[in-house]
């Protein structure tokens, strides 16, 4: 019997095939996306590290700074859209600190903070920015030589806790500490050098905790990307490369240093 003589039989078989194909398709369509979602759960959002701008190498003469230069940097972050993207911390790494008083209170240059650092930090906060500062907090362990630049002599603060308390009271939310200015892997892995560097970090960390500002003052250390991996894993924030210069090659080098941590 041909299909023309029994059309119902043909269409019944045809619909069976269509139903089987349709169900199979629906089954695969329903399972695959769900399976993919189950296997590829989105990573939970984590807090962003402090991001922003640093005066180190961005401004040529650390000894000739003024507040207009820092206000201009804030303006550029805002106008370029970087502020909206999260770049809100302005770090004054050098040229602001004049030493310390007998009681340990840090002194500052009026050219950088003409109305005082507390008012300056308040102004930045009003604009949606945070103030960060850098300091050696004592004599430089790794003195630069043969670079046409003399390492300034810096004394230990007479009272480290008073120094930390004062800076936090100004409204500073980010402190970068670099007692070893020109670190190398060989230097940092040498027991003699590394113990001196680590002891300085530990003293500052203990002072921050003793004052009770560990939740207000972000403590960053900088070894130009030379820190051993074991020490990096124990830190909250560390450098992955040398300081970024106003050069494309420098930007590429910094980006390459980030690759191992981005996967």
mmCIF file of N, CA and C in Angstrom, residues 37-114:
data_model
loop_
_atom_site.group_PDB
_atom_site.id
_atom_site.type_symbol
_atom_site.label_atom_id
_atom_site.label_comp_id
_atom_site.label_asym_id
_atom_site.label_seq_id
_atom_site.Cartn_x
_atom_site.Cartn_y
_atom_site.Cartn_z
ATOM 1 N N UNK A 37 26.068 26.914 32.731
ATOM 2 C CA UNK A 37 25.963 27.820 33.874
ATOM 3 C C UNK A 37 26.475 27.151 35.133
ATOM 4 N N UNK A 38 26.127 25.861 35.303
ATOM 5 C CA UNK A 38 26.554 25.138 36.497
ATOM 6 C C UNK A 38 28.071 24.986 36.536
ATOM 7 N N UNK A 39 28.660 24.811 35.344
ATOM 8 C CA UNK A 39 30.107 24.603 35.293
ATOM 9 C C UNK A 39 30.892 25.906 35.294
ATOM 10 N N UNK A 40 30.260 26.977 34.878
ATOM 11 C CA UNK A 40 30.954 28.258 34.744
ATOM 12 C C UNK A 40 30.259 29.342 35.565
ATOM 13 N N UNK A 41 30.190 29.119 36.856
ATOM 14 C CA UNK A 41 29.577 30.114 37.723
ATOM 15 C C UNK A 41 30.400 31.398 37.701
ATOM 16 N N UNK A 42 29.717 32.519 37.663
ATOM 17 C CA UNK A 42 30.402 33.809 37.661
ATOM 18 C C UNK A 42 31.156 34.005 38.974
ATOM 19 N N UNK A 43 32.344 34.539 38.876
ATOM 20 C CA UNK A 43 33.142 34.807 40.071
ATOM 21 C C UNK A 43 32.501 35.949 40.852
ATOM 22 N N UNK A 44 32.364 35.754 42.153
ATOM 23 C CA UNK A 44 31.754 36.786 42.989
ATOM 24 C C UNK A 44 32.588 38.061 42.946
ATOM 25 N N UNK A 45 31.911 39.187 42.930
ATOM 26 C CA UNK A 45 32.597 40.477 42.895
ATOM 27 C C UNK A 45 33.412 40.670 44.168
ATOM 28 N N UNK A 46 34.607 41.164 44.021
ATOM 29 C CA UNK A 46 35.482 41.429 45.162
ATOM 30 C C UNK A 46 35.827 42.915 45.194
ATOM 31 N N UNK A 47 36.209 43.421 46.359
ATOM 32 C CA UNK A 47 36.553 44.844 46.442
ATOM 33 C C UNK A 47 37.718 45.189 45.518
ATOM 34 N N UNK A 48 37.634 46.311 44.857
ATOM 35 C CA UNK A 48 38.724 46.757 44.005
ATOM 36 C C UNK A 48 39.860 47.293 44.870
ATOM 37 N N UNK A 49 41.091 47.092 44.437
ATOM 38 C CA UNK A 49 42.204 47.708 45.170
ATOM 39 C C UNK A 49 42.165 49.214 44.973
ATOM 40 N N UNK A 50 42.825 49.967 45.842
ATOM 41 C CA UNK A 50 42.880 51.414 45.626
ATOM 42 C C UNK A 50 43.510 51.719 44.265
ATOM 43 N N UNK A 51 42.833 52.512 43.480
ATOM 44 C CA UNK A 51 43.336 52.882 42.155
ATOM 45 C C UNK A 51 43.356 54.395 42.046
ATOM 46 N N UNK A 52 44.302 54.911 41.292
ATOM 47 C CA UNK A 52 44.361 56.352 41.146
ATOM 48 C C UNK A 52 45.609 56.820 40.445
ATOM 49 N N UNK A 53 46.262 57.817 41.021
ATOM 50 C CA UNK A 53 47.409 58.488 40.400
ATOM 51 C C UNK A 53 48.494 58.678 41.445
ATOM 52 N N UNK A 54 49.744 58.519 41.019
ATOM 53 C CA UNK A 54 50.884 58.720 41.908
ATOM 54 C C UNK A 54 51.789 59.802 41.338
ATOM 55 N N UNK A 55 52.304 60.641 42.222
ATOM 56 C CA UNK A 55 53.181 61.729 41.784
ATOM 57 C C UNK A 55 54.590 61.253 41.479
ATOM 58 N N UNK A 56 54.946 60.048 41.930
ATOM 59 C CA UNK A 56 56.297 59.546 41.736
ATOM 60 C C UNK A 56 56.565 59.353 40.244
ATOM 61 N N UNK A 57 57.564 60.028 39.729
ATOM 62 C CA UNK A 57 57.974 60.032 38.322
ATOM 63 C C UNK A 57 57.030 60.824 37.429
ATOM 64 N N UNK A 58 55.807 61.068 37.890
ATOM 65 C CA UNK A 58 54.896 61.899 37.098
ATOM 66 C C UNK A 58 55.318 63.362 37.168
ATOM 67 N N UNK A 59 55.877 63.756 38.322
ATOM 68 C CA UNK A 59 56.372 65.120 38.514
ATOM 69 C C UNK A 59 57.892 65.061 38.652
ATOM 70 N N UNK A 60 58.585 65.866 37.892
ATOM 71 C CA UNK A 60 60.039 65.751 37.788
ATOM 72 C C UNK A 60 60.774 66.059 39.088
ATOM 73 N N UNK A 61 60.443 67.164 39.712
ATOM 74 C CA UNK A 61 61.207 67.618 40.870
ATOM 75 C C UNK A 61 60.381 67.460 42.145
ATOM 76 N N UNK A 62 60.712 66.441 42.935
ATOM 77 C CA UNK A 62 59.967 66.225 44.180
ATOM 78 C C UNK A 62 60.176 67.370 45.166
ATOM 79 N N UNK A 63 61.242 68.114 45.001
ATOM 80 C CA UNK A 63 61.527 69.191 45.951
ATOM 81 C C UNK A 63 60.854 70.501 45.565
ATOM 82 N N UNK A 64 60.140 70.517 44.443
ATOM 83 C CA UNK A 64 59.516 71.757 43.989
ATOM 84 C C UNK A 64 58.036 71.535 43.678
ATOM 85 N N UNK A 65 57.334 70.959 44.599
ATOM 86 C CA UNK A 65 55.925 70.643 44.377
ATOM 87 C C UNK A 65 55.031 71.711 44.993
ATOM 88 N N UNK A 66 53.834 71.825 44.435
ATOM 89 C CA UNK A 66 52.838 72.720 45.015
ATOM 90 C C UNK A 66 51.459 72.114 44.825
ATOM 91 N N UNK A 67 50.498 72.628 45.559
ATOM 92 C CA UNK A 67 49.172 72.021 45.555
ATOM 93 C C UNK A 67 48.480 72.130 44.200
ATOM 94 N N UNK A 68 48.838 73.124 43.391
ATOM 95 C CA UNK A 68 48.206 73.264 42.077
ATOM 96 C C UNK A 68 48.460 72.044 41.194
ATOM 97 N N UNK A 69 49.640 71.441 41.327
ATOM 98 C CA UNK A 69 49.961 70.269 40.519
ATOM 99 C C UNK A 69 49.056 69.089 40.869
ATOM 100 N N UNK A 70 48.760 68.935 42.130
ATOM 101 C CA UNK A 70 47.914 67.825 42.556
ATOM 102 C C UNK A 70 46.448 68.077 42.211
ATOM 103 N N UNK A 71 46.025 69.314 42.312
ATOM 104 C CA UNK A 71 44.655 69.648 41.922
ATOM 105 C C UNK A 71 44.471 69.418 40.425
ATOM 106 N N UNK A 72 45.503 69.736 39.648
ATOM 107 C CA UNK A 72 45.442 69.500 38.197
ATOM 108 C C UNK A 72 45.310 68.010 37.899
ATOM 109 N N UNK A 73 46.025 67.172 38.668
ATOM 110 C CA UNK A 73 45.918 65.723 38.479
ATOM 111 C C UNK A 73 44.499 65.243 38.771
ATOM 112 N N UNK A 74 43.887 65.783 39.824
ATOM 113 C CA UNK A 74 42.501 65.424 40.141
ATOM 114 C C UNK A 74 41.564 65.862 39.017
ATOM 115 N N UNK A 75 41.805 67.043 38.473
ATOM 116 C CA UNK A 75 40.975 67.535 37.364
ATOM 117 C C UNK A 75 41.059 66.597 36.162
ATOM 118 N N UNK A 76 42.271 66.136 35.855
ATOM 119 C CA UNK A 76 42.460 65.261 34.698
ATOM 120 C C UNK A 76 41.787 63.907 34.905
ATOM 121 N N UNK A 77 41.869 63.373 36.114
ATOM 122 C CA UNK A 77 41.185 62.110 36.402
ATOM 123 C C UNK A 77 39.684 62.257 36.209
ATOM 124 N N UNK A 78 39.165 63.391 36.601
ATOM 125 C CA UNK A 78 37.728 63.627 36.485
ATOM 126 C C UNK A 78 37.319 63.852 35.033
ATOM 127 N N UNK A 79 38.071 64.676 34.327
ATOM 128 C CA UNK A 79 37.719 65.015 32.950
ATOM 129 C C UNK A 79 37.873 63.834 32.000
ATOM 130 N N UNK A 80 38.815 62.950 32.279
ATOM 131 C CA UNK A 80 39.071 61.814 31.394
ATOM 132 C C UNK A 80 38.123 60.647 31.630
ATOM 133 N N UNK A 81 37.334 60.703 32.703
ATOM 134 C CA UNK A 81 36.437 59.602 33.021
ATOM 135 C C UNK A 81 37.053 58.533 33.902
ATOM 136 N N UNK A 82 38.333 58.689 34.242
ATOM 137 C CA UNK A 82 38.991 57.694 35.086
ATOM 138 C C UNK A 82 38.430 57.690 36.503
ATOM 139 N N UNK A 83 38.040 58.848 36.989
ATOM 140 C CA UNK A 83 37.442 58.906 38.320
ATOM 141 C C UNK A 83 36.189 58.046 38.374
ATOM 142 N N UNK A 84 35.340 58.154 37.366
ATOM 143 C CA UNK A 84 34.108 57.371 37.324
ATOM 144 C C UNK A 84 34.410 55.881 37.246
ATOM 145 N N UNK A 85 35.553 55.523 36.645
ATOM 146 C CA UNK A 85 35.948 54.122 36.527
ATOM 147 C C UNK A 85 36.553 53.580 37.815
ATOM 148 N N UNK A 86 36.761 54.435 38.821
ATOM 149 C CA UNK A 86 37.272 53.974 40.106
ATOM 150 C C UNK A 86 38.642 54.493 40.485
ATOM 151 N N UNK A 87 39.246 55.310 39.642
ATOM 152 C CA UNK A 87 40.578 55.860 39.939
ATOM 153 C C UNK A 87 40.404 57.120 40.779
ATOM 154 N N UNK A 88 40.388 56.938 42.093
ATOM 155 C CA UNK A 88 39.996 58.022 42.991
ATOM 156 C C UNK A 88 41.032 58.358 44.069
ATOM 157 N N UNK A 89 42.167 57.671 44.075
ATOM 158 C CA UNK A 89 43.179 57.918 45.101
ATOM 159 C C UNK A 89 44.360 58.667 44.506
ATOM 160 N N UNK A 90 44.676 59.822 45.072
ATOM 161 C CA UNK A 90 45.834 60.602 44.642
ATOM 162 C C UNK A 90 46.934 60.427 45.681
ATOM 163 N N UNK A 91 48.046 59.835 45.246
ATOM 164 C CA UNK A 91 49.141 59.523 46.155
ATOM 165 C C UNK A 91 50.278 60.518 45.957
ATOM 166 N N UNK A 92 50.587 61.251 47.014
ATOM 167 C CA UNK A 92 51.705 62.196 47.003
ATOM 168 C C UNK A 92 52.904 61.452 47.577
ATOM 169 N N UNK A 93 53.724 60.887 46.706
ATOM 170 C CA UNK A 93 54.767 59.972 47.164
ATOM 171 C C UNK A 93 55.983 60.680 47.740
ATOM 172 N N UNK A 94 56.280 61.859 47.257
ATOM 173 C CA UNK A 94 57.485 62.530 47.746
ATOM 174 C C UNK A 94 57.286 64.032 47.672
ATOM 175 N N UNK A 95 58.161 64.743 48.352
ATOM 176 C CA UNK A 95 58.135 66.189 48.280
ATOM 177 C C UNK A 95 57.141 66.873 49.193
ATOM 178 N N UNK A 96 56.417 66.118 50.008
ATOM 179 C CA UNK A 96 55.437 66.737 50.910
ATOM 180 C C UNK A 96 55.940 66.760 52.346
ATOM 181 N N UNK A 97 56.835 65.829 52.703
ATOM 182 C CA UNK A 97 57.225 65.607 54.099
ATOM 183 C C UNK A 97 58.499 66.367 54.439
ATOM 184 N N UNK A 98 58.456 67.099 55.536
ATOM 185 C CA UNK A 98 59.613 67.872 55.948
ATOM 186 C C UNK A 98 60.392 67.281 57.100
ATOM 187 N N UNK A 99 59.902 66.220 57.705
ATOM 188 C CA UNK A 99 60.544 65.626 58.870
ATOM 189 C C UNK A 99 59.508 65.346 59.935
ATOM 190 N N UNK A 100 59.895 65.470 61.199
ATOM 191 C CA UNK A 100 58.948 65.236 62.286
ATOM 192 C C UNK A 100 59.313 66.086 63.494
ATOM 193 N N UNK A 101 58.306 66.410 64.273
ATOM 194 C CA UNK A 101 58.495 67.170 65.510
ATOM 195 C C UNK A 101 59.090 66.262 66.583
ATOM 196 N N UNK A 102 59.560 66.847 67.690
ATOM 197 C CA UNK A 102 60.114 66.023 68.769
ATOM 198 C C UNK A 102 59.157 64.949 69.283
ATOM 199 N N UNK A 103 57.843 65.217 69.195
ATOM 200 C CA UNK A 103 56.895 64.218 69.687
ATOM 201 C C UNK A 103 56.528 63.185 68.625
ATOM 202 N N UNK A 104 57.124 63.279 67.434
ATOM 203 C CA UNK A 104 56.842 62.316 66.379
ATOM 204 C C UNK A 104 55.846 62.793 65.343
ATOM 205 N N UNK A 105 55.226 63.946 65.554
ATOM 206 C CA UNK A 105 54.262 64.474 64.588
ATOM 207 C C UNK A 105 54.971 64.847 63.289
ATOM 208 N N UNK A 106 54.521 64.353 62.143
ATOM 209 C CA UNK A 106 55.182 64.685 60.881
ATOM 210 C C UNK A 106 54.966 66.142 60.499
ATOM 211 N N UNK A 107 55.970 66.727 59.885
ATOM 212 C CA UNK A 107 55.849 68.089 59.371
ATOM 213 C C UNK A 107 55.688 68.029 57.856
ATOM 214 N N UNK A 108 55.213 69.121 57.277
ATOM 215 C CA UNK A 108 54.939 69.134 55.837
ATOM 216 C C UNK A 108 55.322 70.487 55.258
ATOM 217 N N UNK A 109 55.481 70.501 53.945
ATOM 218 C CA UNK A 109 55.825 71.736 53.250
ATOM 219 C C UNK A 109 54.559 72.512 52.925
ATOM 220 N N UNK A 110 54.594 73.791 53.212
ATOM 221 C CA UNK A 110 53.428 74.648 52.978
ATOM 222 C C UNK A 110 53.108 74.802 51.492
ATOM 223 N N UNK A 111 54.105 74.597 50.646
ATOM 224 C CA UNK A 111 53.840 74.709 49.213
ATOM 225 C C UNK A 111 52.894 73.610 48.736
ATOM 226 N N UNK A 112 52.959 72.449 49.384
ATOM 227 C CA UNK A 112 52.088 71.328 49.012
ATOM 228 C C UNK A 112 50.743 71.432 49.715
ATOM 229 N N UNK A 113 50.785 71.772 50.996
ATOM 230 C CA UNK A 113 49.549 71.901 51.782
ATOM 231 C C UNK A 113 49.491 73.310 52.382
ATOM 232 N N UNK A 114 49.189 74.329 51.592
ATOM 233 C CA UNK A 114 49.195 75.707 52.108
ATOM 234 C C UNK A 114 48.202 75.936 53.235
#
